[in-house]
Amino acid sequence: MEYGSIEREIHVEAAPEVVYEVVSTPEHLREWWPDEAELEPVPGATGVISFGDRSAPDAKVVSLTVMEADPPRRFSFRWVYDEGTTATSTNSLLVTFDLVPAGAGTLLRFTETGFRERGWEAAVLEEAYRDHVTGWDRFLPRLVAYVARLVSAP
């Protein structure tokens, strides 16, 4: 098995401008992905996302750095790097949302790369990769459902 990247293409029934907001702003992110999100969608900005109650010991709090913010075409960030370090291509994973107009909707091309570059031992690499595949396969459909609710709201 190749643990280099995760790639998904999904169709979203909304304009790229709407989808861009949903993948790049905290108030929308927390509706479909993390429980909490703090970030400015501008290149170089750092923030955090968290899964679970942040006051609980089992909460997962993850730093991220915005790499590209090109509305309504692309939003990318690096995450899964050690706290107190600067995200680079060798110590973090890169998530990219490319948004392509498709009819009345948007083709969302999702990629997450950098697994091999982290230098993890094989078992850690395999577990991290599978964990992320499982996560994105759960959260990306939630994004589609959230956008559908958003655009149908009066």
Coordinates of N, CA, C and O in Angstrom, one line a residue:
M1 N 0.8 -1.2 0.0 CA 0.0 0.0 0.0 C 0.9 1.2 0.0 O 1.9 1.3 0.7
E2 N 0.4 2.2 -0.7 CA 1.2 3.5 -0.8 C 0.6 4.5 0.1 O -0.6 4.8 0.1
Y3 N 1.4 5.0 1.0 CA 0.9 6.0 2.1 C 1.3 7.4 1.8 O 1.6 8.1 2.7
G4 N 1.3 7.8 0.5 CA 1.8 9.1 0.1 C 0.8 10.2 0.2 O 1.1 11.3 0.8
S5 N -0.4 10.0 -0.2 CA -1.4 11.0 -0.2 C -2.8 10.4 -0.2 O -3.0 9.3 -0.6
I6 N -3.7 11.3 0.3 CA -5.1 10.9 0.3 C -5.8 11.9 -0.7 O -5.5 13.1 -0.6
E7 N -6.5 11.4 -1.6 CA -7.2 12.3 -2.6 C -8.6 11.9 -2.8 O -9.0 10.7 -2.8
R8 N -9.5 12.9 -2.8 CA -10.9 12.7 -3.0 C -11.4 13.8 -3.9 O -11.0 14.9 -3.9
E9 N -12.4 13.4 -4.7 CA -13.2 14.4 -5.5 C -14.6 14.2 -5.1 O -15.2 13.1 -5.2
I10 N -15.2 15.3 -4.7 CA -16.7 15.3 -4.4 C -17.4 16.5 -5.1 O -16.8 17.6 -5.2
H11 N -18.6 16.3 -5.4 CA -19.4 17.3 -6.0 C -20.2 18.0 -4.9 O -20.8 17.3 -4.1
V12 N -20.2 19.3 -4.9 CA -21.0 20.0 -3.9 C -22.0 20.9 -4.6 O -21.6 21.7 -5.5
E13 N -23.2 20.9 -4.2 CA -24.3 21.6 -4.9 C -24.3 23.1 -4.4 O -25.3 23.5 -3.7
A14 N -23.3 23.8 -4.6 CA -23.2 25.2 -4.3 C -22.0 25.8 -5.0 O -21.1 25.2 -5.5
A15 N -22.1 27.2 -5.2 CA -21.1 27.9 -5.9 C -19.7 27.8 -5.2 O -19.7 27.7 -3.9
P16 N -18.6 27.9 -5.9 CA -17.3 27.8 -5.3 C -17.1 28.9 -4.1 O -16.5 28.6 -3.1
E17 N -17.8 30.0 -4.3 CA -17.7 31.1 -3.2 C -18.2 30.6 -1.9 O -17.7 30.8 -0.8
V18 N -19.3 29.8 -2.0 CA -19.9 29.3 -0.8 C -19.1 28.2 -0.2 O -18.8 28.1 1.0
V19 N -18.6 27.3 -1.1 CA -17.8 26.1 -0.6 C -16.5 26.7 0.0 O -16.0 26.2 1.0
Y20 N -15.9 27.7 -0.6 CA -14.7 28.3 -0.1 C -14.9 28.7 1.4 O -14.1 28.4 2.3
E21 N -16.0 29.4 1.7 CA -16.2 29.9 3.0 C -16.4 28.7 4.0 O -15.9 28.7 5.1
V22 N -17.0 27.6 3.5 CA -17.2 26.4 4.3 C -15.9 25.7 4.7 O -15.8 25.2 5.8
V23 N -14.9 25.8 3.8 CA -13.7 25.1 4.1 C -12.6 26.0 4.7 O -11.6 25.5 5.1
S24 N -12.9 27.3 4.9 CA -11.8 28.2 5.3 C -12.2 29.0 6.5 O -11.3 29.7 7.1
T25 N -13.4 29.0 7.0 CA -13.8 29.9 8.1 C -14.2 29.1 9.3 O -14.9 28.1 9.2
P26 N -13.8 29.5 10.5 CA -14.1 28.7 11.7 C -15.6 28.5 12.0 O -15.9 27.4 12.3
E27 N -16.4 29.5 11.7 CA -17.8 29.3 12.0 C -18.4 28.2 11.1 O -19.4 27.5 11.5
H28 N -17.9 28.0 9.9 CA -18.4 26.9 9.0 C -17.7 25.6 9.3 O -18.3 24.6 9.3
L29 N -16.3 25.7 9.5 CA -15.6 24.5 9.7 C -16.1 23.7 10.9 O -16.3 22.4 10.8
R30 N -16.5 24.3 12.0 CA -16.9 23.6 13.2 C -18.3 22.9 13.0 O -18.7 22.1 13.8
E31 N -19.0 23.3 11.9 CA -20.3 22.6 11.6 C -20.1 21.2 10.9 O -21.0 20.5 10.9
W32 N -18.9 21.0 10.4 CA -18.8 19.7 9.7 C -17.5 18.9 10.0 O -17.4 17.8 9.8
W33 N -16.5 19.6 10.7 CA -15.2 18.9 10.9 C -14.8 19.0 12.4 O -15.2 18.1 13.1
P34 N -14.1 20.0 12.8 CA -13.6 19.9 14.2 C -14.7 20.4 15.1 O -15.7 21.1 14.7
D35 N -14.6 20.1 16.4 CA -15.6 20.7 17.4 C -15.3 22.2 17.6 O -16.2 22.9 17.9
E36 N -14.1 22.6 17.5 CA -13.7 24.0 17.6 C -12.6 24.3 16.6 O -11.8 23.5 16.2
A37 N -12.7 25.6 16.1 CA -11.7 26.0 15.2 C -11.4 27.5 15.4 O -12.3 28.3 15.7
E38 N -10.1 27.8 15.5 CA -9.6 29.2 15.6 C -8.6 29.4 14.6 O -7.5 28.9 14.7
L39 N -8.9 30.2 13.6 CA -7.9 30.5 12.5 C -8.4 31.7 11.7 O -9.6 32.0 11.6
E40 N -7.5 32.4 11.1 CA -7.7 33.5 10.2 C -7.4 32.9 8.8 O -6.3 32.4 8.6
P41 N -8.3 32.9 7.8 CA -8.0 32.3 6.5 C -7.1 33.2 5.6 O -7.5 33.6 4.6
V42 N -5.9 33.5 6.1 CA -5.0 34.3 5.4 C -3.6 33.6 5.4 O -3.3 33.0 6.4
P43 N -2.9 33.6 4.3 CA -1.6 32.9 4.3 C -0.7 33.3 5.4 O -0.5 34.5 5.7
G44 N -0.1 32.3 6.1 CA 0.9 32.5 7.1 C 0.2 32.5 8.5 O 0.9 32.5 9.5
A45 N -1.1 32.7 8.6 CA -1.8 32.7 9.8 C -1.7 31.3 10.5 O -1.8 30.3 9.8
T46 N -1.6 31.3 11.8 CA -1.6 30.0 12.6 C -2.9 30.0 13.4 O -3.4 31.0 13.8
G47 N -3.3 28.8 13.7 CA -4.5 28.6 14.5 C -4.5 27.2 15.0 O -3.5 26.5 15.0
V48 N -5.6 26.8 15.6 CA -5.8 25.5 16.2 C -7.2 25.0 15.9 O -8.1 25.8 15.7
I49 N -7.3 23.7 15.8 CA -8.6 23.0 15.7 C -8.6 22.0 16.8 O -7.5 21.5 17.2
S50 N -9.8 21.7 17.3 CA -9.8 20.7 18.4 C -11.0 19.7 18.2 O -12.0 20.1 17.6
F51 N -10.8 18.5 18.6 CA -11.8 17.5 18.5 C -12.0 17.1 20.0 O -11.1 16.7 20.7
G52 N -13.3 17.2 20.4 CA -13.6 16.9 21.8 C -13.6 18.2 22.6 O -13.2 19.2 22.2
D53 N -14.0 18.1 23.9 CA -14.1 19.2 24.8 C -12.6 19.5 25.2 O -11.9 18.7 25.8
R54 N -12.2 20.8 24.9 CA -10.8 21.1 25.1 C -10.4 21.0 26.6 O -9.2 21.0 26.9
S55 N -11.3 21.1 27.5 CA -11.0 21.0 28.9 C -10.8 19.5 29.4 O -10.3 19.3 30.4
A56 N -11.2 18.6 28.5 CA -11.1 17.2 28.8 C -9.7 16.7 28.5 O -9.1 17.1 27.5
P57 N -9.2 15.7 29.2 CA -7.8 15.2 29.0 C -7.7 14.5 27.7 O -6.6 14.4 27.1
D58 N -8.8 13.9 27.1 CA -8.7 13.2 25.9 C -9.0 14.0 24.6 O -9.0 13.5 23.5
A59 N -9.1 15.3 24.8 CA -9.3 16.2 23.7 C -8.1 16.2 22.8 O -7.0 16.1 23.3
K60 N -8.3 16.3 21.5 CA -7.2 16.4 20.6 C -7.1 17.8 20.0 O -8.1 18.3 19.3
V61 N -6.1 18.6 20.4 CA -5.9 19.9 19.9 C -4.7 20.0 18.9 O -3.7 19.5 19.3
V62 N -5.0 20.5 17.7 CA -4.0 20.4 16.7 C -3.7 21.8 16.1 O -4.7 22.5 15.7
S63 N -2.4 22.2 16.0 CA -2.1 23.4 15.4 C -2.1 23.3 13.9 O -1.9 22.3 13.3
L64 N -2.4 24.5 13.3 CA -2.4 24.5 11.8 C -1.8 25.9 11.4 O -1.9 26.8 12.1
T65 N -1.3 25.9 10.2 CA -0.8 27.1 9.5 C -1.4 27.2 8.1 O -1.3 26.2 7.3
V66 N -2.1 28.3 7.8 CA -2.6 28.5 6.5 C -1.5 28.8 5.5 O -0.6 29.6 5.7
M67 N -1.5 28.0 4.4 CA -0.5 28.1 3.4 C -1.0 29.0 2.2 O -0.3 29.8 1.8
E68 N -2.2 28.6 1.7 CA -2.8 29.4 0.6 C -4.2 29.7 0.9 O -4.9 28.9 1.4
A69 N -4.6 30.9 0.5 CA -6.0 31.4 0.7 C -6.3 32.2 -0.6 O -5.9 33.3 -0.7
D70 N -6.8 31.5 -1.6 CA -7.1 32.1 -2.9 C -8.6 31.9 -3.2 O -9.0 31.1 -4.0
P71 N -9.4 32.8 -2.6 CA -10.9 32.6 -2.8 C -11.3 32.9 -4.3 O -10.7 33.9 -4.8
P72 N -12.2 32.2 -4.9 CA -12.8 31.0 -4.4 C -12.2 29.7 -4.9 O -12.9 28.7 -5.2
R73 N -10.9 29.7 -5.2 CA -10.3 28.6 -5.9 C -9.6 27.6 -5.0 O -9.6 26.4 -5.2
R74 N -8.8 28.1 -4.0 CA -8.0 27.1 -3.3 C -7.8 27.6 -1.9 O -7.6 28.8 -1.6
F75 N -7.8 26.7 -0.9 CA -7.5 26.9 0.5 C -6.6 25.7 0.9 O -7.0 24.6 0.7
S76 N -5.5 26.0 1.5 CA -4.7 24.9 2.0 C -4.0 25.3 3.3 O -3.8 26.5 3.6
F77 N -3.7 24.3 4.1 CA -3.1 24.5 5.4 C -2.2 23.3 5.7 O -2.4 22.2 5.2
R78 N -1.2 23.5 6.6 CA -0.4 22.5 7.1 C -0.8 22.2 8.6 O -1.2 23.1 9.3
W79 N -0.8 20.9 8.9 CA -1.2 20.6 10.3 C -0.5 19.3 10.7 O 0.3 18.8 9.9
V80 N -0.7 18.8 11.9 CA 0.0 17.6 12.5 C 1.5 17.9 12.5 O 2.3 17.1 12.0
Y81 N 1.9 19.0 13.2 CA 3.3 19.2 13.5 C 3.4 19.5 15.0 O 2.4 19.9 15.6
D82 N 4.6 19.4 15.5 CA 4.9 19.6 16.9 C 4.6 21.0 17.3 O 5.0 22.0 16.6
E83 N 3.9 21.2 18.5 CA 3.7 22.5 19.0 C 5.0 23.3 19.2 O 6.0 22.7 19.6
G84 N 5.0 24.5 18.9 CA 6.1 25.3 19.1 C 7.1 25.3 17.9 O 8.1 26.0 18.0
T85 N 6.8 24.5 16.9 CA 7.6 24.5 15.7 C 6.9 25.2 14.5 O 5.7 25.4 14.6
T86 N 7.6 25.5 13.5 CA 7.1 26.1 12.3 C 6.8 25.0 11.3 O 7.6 24.1 11.1
A87 N 5.6 25.0 10.8 CA 5.2 23.9 9.8 C 6.0 24.0 8.6 O 6.2 25.1 8.0
T88 N 6.6 22.9 8.2 CA 7.4 22.8 6.9 C 7.0 21.5 6.2 O 6.2 20.7 6.7
S89 N 7.6 21.3 5.0 CA 7.2 20.2 4.2 C 7.7 18.9 4.8 O 7.3 17.8 4.3
T90 N 8.6 18.9 5.7 CA 9.1 17.7 6.3 C 8.6 17.4 7.7 O 8.9 16.3 8.2
N91 N 7.8 18.3 8.3 CA 7.3 18.0 9.7 C 5.8 18.1 9.8 O 5.3 18.2 10.9
S92 N 5.1 18.2 8.7 CA 3.6 18.4 8.8 C 2.9 17.8 7.6 O 3.6 17.4 6.6
L93 N 1.6 17.7 7.6 CA 0.8 17.3 6.5 C 0.2 18.5 5.9 O -0.2 19.5 6.6
L94 N 0.0 18.4 4.6 CA -0.6 19.5 3.8 C -2.0 19.1 3.3 O -2.1 18.1 2.6
V95 N -3.0 19.9 3.7 CA -4.3 19.7 3.2 C -4.7 20.8 2.2 O -4.5 22.0 2.5
T96 N -5.2 20.4 1.1 CA -5.6 21.4 0.0 C -7.0 21.1 -0.4 O -7.3 19.9 -0.7
F97 N -7.8 22.2 -0.5 CA -9.1 22.1 -1.1 C -9.0 22.9 -2.4 O -8.8 24.2 -2.3
D98 N -9.1 22.3 -3.5 CA -9.2 23.0 -4.8 C -10.6 23.0 -5.2 O -11.3 21.9 -5.2
L99 N -11.1 24.1 -5.6 CA -12.6 24.3 -5.9 C -12.7 24.7 -7.4 O -12.2 25.7 -7.8
V100 N -13.4 23.8 -8.2 CA -13.6 24.0 -9.6 C -15.1 24.1 -9.9 O -15.8 23.2 -9.6
P101 N -15.5 25.2 -10.6 CA -16.9 25.4 -10.9 C -17.3 24.2 -11.8 O -16.5 23.7 -12.7
A102 N -18.5 23.6 -11.5 CA -19.0 22.4 -12.2 C -20.5 22.6 -12.3 O -21.2 22.3 -11.4
G103 N -21.0 23.1 -13.5 CA -22.4 23.3 -13.6 C -22.8 24.4 -12.6 O -22.1 25.4 -12.4
A104 N -23.9 24.1 -11.9 CA -24.4 25.0 -10.8 C -23.7 24.8 -9.5 O -23.9 25.5 -8.5
G105 N -22.7 23.8 -9.5 CA -22.1 23.5 -8.2 C -20.6 23.6 -8.3 O -20.0 24.4 -9.1
T106 N -19.9 22.8 -7.5 CA -18.5 22.9 -7.3 C -17.9 21.5 -7.3 O -18.4 20.7 -6.5
L107 N -16.8 21.2 -8.0 CA -16.0 20.0 -7.8 C -15.0 20.3 -6.8 O -14.1 21.2 -7.0
L108 N -15.0 19.7 -5.7 CA -14.0 19.9 -4.6 C -13.0 18.8 -4.8 O -13.3 17.6 -4.7
R109 N -11.8 19.2 -5.0 CA -10.7 18.2 -5.1 C -9.9 18.4 -3.8 O -9.3 19.4 -3.5
F110 N -9.9 17.4 -3.0 CA -9.3 17.3 -1.7 C -8.0 16.5 -1.8 O -8.0 15.4 -2.4
T111 N -6.9 17.0 -1.2 CA -5.7 16.2 -1.1 C -5.1 16.4 0.3 O -5.2 17.5 0.8
E112 N -4.5 15.4 0.8 CA -3.7 15.5 2.0 C -2.4 14.8 1.7 O -2.4 13.6 1.3
T113 N -1.3 15.5 1.8 CA 0.0 14.9 1.5 C 1.0 15.1 2.6 O 0.7 15.9 3.5
G114 N 2.2 14.5 2.5 CA 3.2 14.7 3.5 C 3.4 13.5 4.5 O 4.3 13.6 5.4
F115 N 2.7 12.5 4.3 CA 2.8 11.3 5.3 C 4.2 10.7 5.3 O 4.8 10.6 6.3
R116 N 4.7 10.4 4.1 CA 6.1 9.8 4.0 C 7.1 10.8 4.4 O 8.1 10.4 5.1
E117 N 6.9 12.1 4.1 CA 7.9 13.1 4.4 C 8.1 13.3 5.9 O 9.1 13.8 6.3
R118 N 7.1 12.9 6.7 CA 7.3 13.1 8.2 C 8.4 12.2 8.8 O 8.9 12.5 9.8
G119 N 8.8 11.1 8.0 CA 9.9 10.3 8.5 C 9.4 9.3 9.6 O 10.3 8.8 10.4
W120 N 8.2 9.1 9.7 CA 7.6 8.2 10.7 C 8.1 6.8 10.4 O 8.3 6.4 9.3
E121 N 8.2 5.9 11.5 CA 8.5 4.5 11.2 C 7.3 3.9 10.6 O 6.2 4.5 10.7
A122 N 7.4 2.8 9.9 CA 6.4 2.2 9.1 C 5.0 2.0 9.8 O 4.0 2.4 9.3
A123 N 5.1 1.5 11.0 CA 3.8 1.3 11.7 C 3.1 2.6 12.1 O 1.9 2.7 12.0
V124 N 3.8 3.6 12.4 CA 3.3 4.9 12.8 C 2.7 5.5 11.5 O 1.6 6.1 11.5
L125 N 3.4 5.5 10.4 CA 3.0 6.0 9.1 C 1.7 5.3 8.7 O 0.7 6.0 8.4
E126 N 1.7 4.0 8.8 CA 0.5 3.3 8.4 C -0.7 3.6 9.2 O -1.8 3.9 8.7
E127 N -0.5 3.7 10.5 CA -1.6 4.1 11.4 C -2.1 5.5 11.2 O -3.3 5.7 11.1
A128 N -1.2 6.4 11.0 CA -1.6 7.8 10.8 C -2.4 7.9 9.5 O -3.4 8.6 9.4
Y129 N -1.9 7.3 8.4 CA -2.5 7.3 7.1 C -3.9 6.8 7.2 O -4.9 7.4 6.8
R130 N -4.1 5.6 7.8 CA -5.4 5.0 7.9 C -6.3 5.8 8.8 O -7.5 5.9 8.4
D131 N -5.8 6.4 9.8 CA -6.6 7.2 10.7 C -7.2 8.4 9.9 O -8.3 8.8 10.0
H132 N -6.3 9.0 9.1 CA -6.7 10.2 8.3 C -7.7 9.8 7.2 O -8.7 10.5 6.9
V133 N -7.5 8.6 6.5 CA -8.4 8.2 5.5 C -9.8 8.0 6.1 O -10.8 8.5 5.6
T134 N -9.8 7.3 7.3 CA -11.1 7.1 8.0 C -11.8 8.4 8.3 O -13.0 8.6 8.2
G135 N -11.0 9.4 8.8 CA -11.5 10.7 9.2 C -12.1 11.4 8.0 O -13.2 11.9 8.1
W136 N -11.3 11.6 7.0 CA -11.8 12.3 5.8 C -13.0 11.6 5.2 O -13.9 12.3 4.7
D137 N -13.0 10.3 5.2 CA -14.1 9.6 4.6 C -15.4 9.8 5.4 O -16.5 9.7 4.9
R138 N -15.2 10.2 6.7 CA -16.3 10.6 7.5 C -16.7 12.0 7.4 O -17.9 12.4 7.3
F139 N -15.7 12.9 7.4 CA -16.0 14.3 7.4 C -16.4 15.0 6.1 O -17.2 15.9 6.1
L140 N -15.8 14.5 5.0 CA -16.1 15.2 3.7 C -17.6 15.0 3.3 O -18.2 16.0 2.9
P141 N -18.2 13.8 3.6 CA -19.7 13.8 3.3 C -20.4 14.7 4.2 O -21.5 15.2 3.8
R142 N -19.9 15.0 5.4 CA -20.6 15.9 6.3 C -20.5 17.3 5.8 O -21.4 18.1 5.9
L143 N -19.4 17.7 5.1 CA -19.3 18.9 4.4 C -20.3 19.1 3.4 O -21.0 20.1 3.3
V144 N -20.5 18.1 2.5 CA -21.6 18.1 1.5 C -22.9 18.3 2.1 O -23.7 19.2 1.6
A145 N -23.3 17.6 3.1 CA -24.6 17.7 3.8 C -24.7 19.1 4.4 O -25.8 19.7 4.4
Y146 N -23.7 19.6 5.1 CA -23.8 20.9 5.7 C -24.0 22.0 4.6 O -24.9 22.9 4.8
V147 N -23.3 21.9 3.5 CA -23.5 22.9 2.4 C -24.9 22.8 1.9 O -25.6 23.9 1.7
A148 N -25.4 21.6 1.8 CA -26.8 21.5 1.3 C -27.8 22.1 2.2 O -28.8 22.8 1.8
R149 N -27.6 22.0 3.5 CA -28.5 22.6 4.5 C -28.3 24.2 4.4 O -29.3 24.9 4.5
L150 N -27.1 24.6 4.3 CA -26.7 26.0 4.2 C -27.4 26.7 3.1 O -28.1 27.8 3.2
V151 N -27.3 26.1 1.9 CA -27.9 26.8 0.7 C -29.4 26.6 0.6 O -30.1 27.4 -0.1
S152 N -30.0 25.7 1.3 CA -31.4 25.5 1.3 C -32.1 26.3 2.4 O -33.3 26.5 2.4
A153 N -31.3 26.9 3.3 CA -31.9 27.7 4.4 C -32.5 29.0 3.8 O -32.0 29.6 2.9
P154 N -33.7 29.4 4.4 CA -34.4 30.6 3.8 C -33.5 31.8 4.1 O -32.8 31.9 5.0

